[in-house]
Amino acid sequence: MADNNGVLARIRDKYTDLSPSARAIANYLQQFPLTIISDSTAEIAAKTNTSKATVSRLFRQLGYASHQDAKQDVVLQRDAGIPVKQTLTQHDYIAAELGNLQRTLESIPAEEINQIAAILAKAPRITLIGYRNSYPVALHCRQQLKQIRPNVRLLPQPGQSLSEDLMDLAEDEIIVVFGFRRRPRIFARMMDALPPERTILLTDPTGQVYQDKVDHTLVCQLGNQFAFDSYAAPMSLVSVLCNQAYTLLGDEGDSRVSTITQMYAQMGELDPE
């Protein structure tokens, strides 16, 4: 590949130099970039009323040795979490989401789910850490755990750094890190600073590079069929873990849920159903 600007950026740069036939292909690829992955050269030619030779020539004009090189470029972008626009049907979304969820949950042994749920239920203290797109998943986990057990905190606090909080980690504290792709640069240094034997990582396949730095690694599938990553599988996995932790807590969890429910009513914090 000539550089790593991506197919769409190269089309924009070269557009005025393209022939009318090449522009027709370029227009189509700008509207449906993922067809570079899914369609053959002949299929792109048929959909744009051009020829295979014109399609191949366009990819060479864009700086690729072949269609296969352009395809690899798009795959690498989506695997890195870079949005690539695509038009899909509702059925496509449903099928992809179900696939992500199934692959995620089937890849984690039931014994490991139970083991981590027991840790979440019984640990004296839990710290959840999530940056950028991982933060909402960590926040969701905190919301569920706080209903069934005490001493759960979420880091980093808005506008705050992390170092002073890591200094206060107790020797019996469990750390759950949410680190999905497009992680900030500080992530690797943070992982080096955490105690491996007390750290659990929820991540996508790219985060497996950190599996030697933690006690448990749970891999979630975010998909690469759409422009933006899907967090249906991570959110569902959090729900599975927290539900199982709630079951393991027994009467202790029930008592806390009941007390919090009474406080909701007393404070009038929730809309009446």
mmCIF file with all atom_site columns, C-alpha atoms in Angstrom, residues 25 28-29 32-59 66-71 86:
data_model
loop_
_atom_site.group_PDB
_atom_site.id
_atom_site.type_symbol
_atom_site.label_atom_id
_atom_site.label_alt_id
_atom_site.label_comp_id
_atom_site.label_asym_id
_atom_site.label_entity_id
_atom_site.label_seq_id
_atom_site.pdbx_PDB_ins_code
_atom_site.Cartn_x
_atom_site.Cartn_y
_atom_site.Cartn_z
_atom_site.occupancy
_atom_site.B_iso_or_equiv
_atom_site.pdbx_formal_charge
_atom_site.auth_seq_id
_atom_site.auth_comp_id
_atom_site.auth_asym_id
_atom_site.auth_atom_id
_atom_site.pdbx_PDB_model_num
ATOM 1  C CA . ILE A 1 25 ? -17.104 3.624  -9.398  1.00 0.00 ? 25 ILE A CA 1
ATOM 2  C CA . TYR A 1 28 ? -20.481 4.024  -5.569  1.00 0.00 ? 28 TYR A CA 1
ATOM 3  C CA . LEU A 1 29 ? -17.602 3.150  -3.241  1.00 0.00 ? 29 LEU A CA 1
ATOM 4  C CA . PHE A 1 32 ? -21.007 1.712  0.016   1.00 0.00 ? 32 PHE A CA 1
ATOM 5  C CA . PRO A 1 33 ? -17.362 1.388  1.150   1.00 0.00 ? 33 PRO A CA 1
ATOM 6  C CA . LEU A 1 34 ? -17.756 -2.070 2.689   1.00 0.00 ? 34 LEU A CA 1
ATOM 7  C CA . THR A 1 35 ? -18.605 -3.504 -0.734  1.00 0.00 ? 35 THR A CA 1
ATOM 8  C CA . ILE A 1 36 ? -14.847 -3.307 -1.304  1.00 0.00 ? 36 ILE A CA 1
ATOM 9  C CA . ILE A 1 37 ? -14.699 -6.202 1.160   1.00 0.00 ? 37 ILE A CA 1
ATOM 10 C CA . SER A 1 38 ? -17.866 -8.061 0.241   1.00 0.00 ? 38 SER A CA 1
ATOM 11 C CA . ASP A 1 39 ? -17.900 -7.707 -3.568  1.00 0.00 ? 39 ASP A CA 1
ATOM 12 C CA . SER A 1 40 ? -15.520 -8.952 -6.242  1.00 0.00 ? 40 SER A CA 1
ATOM 13 C CA . THR A 1 41 ? -14.096 -6.719 -8.949  1.00 0.00 ? 41 THR A CA 1
ATOM 14 C CA . ALA A 1 42 ? -16.671 -8.118 -11.364 1.00 0.00 ? 42 ALA A CA 1
ATOM 15 C CA . GLU A 1 43 ? -19.548 -7.414 -8.968  1.00 0.00 ? 43 GLU A CA 1
ATOM 16 C CA . ILE A 1 44 ? -18.437 -3.799 -8.440  1.00 0.00 ? 44 ILE A CA 1
ATOM 17 C CA . ALA A 1 45 ? -18.179 -3.397 -12.212 1.00 0.00 ? 45 ALA A CA 1
ATOM 18 C CA . ALA A 1 46 ? -21.689 -4.788 -12.735 1.00 0.00 ? 46 ALA A CA 1
ATOM 19 C CA . LYS A 1 47 ? -23.201 -2.508 -10.088 1.00 0.00 ? 47 LYS A CA 1
ATOM 20 C CA . THR A 1 48 ? -21.557 0.587  -11.601 1.00 0.00 ? 48 THR A CA 1
ATOM 21 C CA . ASN A 1 49 ? -22.086 -0.322 -15.291 1.00 0.00 ? 49 ASN A CA 1
ATOM 22 C CA . THR A 1 50 ? -18.346 -0.313 -15.891 1.00 0.00 ? 50 THR A CA 1
ATOM 23 C CA . SER A 1 51 ? -15.772 -3.028 -16.595 1.00 0.00 ? 51 SER A CA 1
ATOM 24 C CA . LYS A 1 52 ? -13.486 -5.141 -14.425 1.00 0.00 ? 52 LYS A CA 1
ATOM 25 C CA . ALA A 1 53 ? -10.512 -3.451 -16.073 1.00 0.00 ? 53 ALA A CA 1
ATOM 26 C CA . THR A 1 54 ? -11.833 -0.005 -15.076 1.00 0.00 ? 54 THR A CA 1
ATOM 27 C CA . VAL A 1 55 ? -12.366 -1.108 -11.477 1.00 0.00 ? 55 VAL A CA 1
ATOM 28 C CA . SER A 1 56 ? -8.845  -2.560 -11.280 1.00 0.00 ? 56 SER A CA 1
ATOM 29 C CA . ARG A 1 57 ? -7.395  0.583  -12.864 1.00 0.00 ? 57 ARG A CA 1
ATOM 30 C CA . LEU A 1 58 ? -9.196  2.762  -10.299 1.00 0.00 ? 58 LEU A CA 1
ATOM 31 C CA . PHE A 1 59 ? -7.645  0.884  -7.377  1.00 0.00 ? 59 PHE A CA 1
ATOM 32 C CA . SER A 1 66 ? -4.804  -4.487 -6.481  1.00 0.00 ? 66 SER A CA 1
ATOM 33 C CA . HIS A 1 67 ? -8.402  -4.731 -5.280  1.00 0.00 ? 67 HIS A CA 1
ATOM 34 C CA . GLN A 1 68 ? -7.154  -7.205 -2.663  1.00 0.00 ? 68 GLN A CA 1
ATOM 35 C CA . ASP A 1 69 ? -4.850  -4.535 -1.200  1.00 0.00 ? 69 ASP A CA 1
ATOM 36 C CA . ALA A 1 70 ? -7.724  -2.052 -1.013  1.00 0.00 ? 70 ALA A CA 1
ATOM 37 C CA . LYS A 1 71 ? -9.874  -4.711 0.665   1.00 0.00 ? 71 LYS A CA 1
ATOM 38 C CA . GLN A 1 86 ? -22.285 1.289  4.964   1.00 0.00 ? 86 GLN A CA 1
#
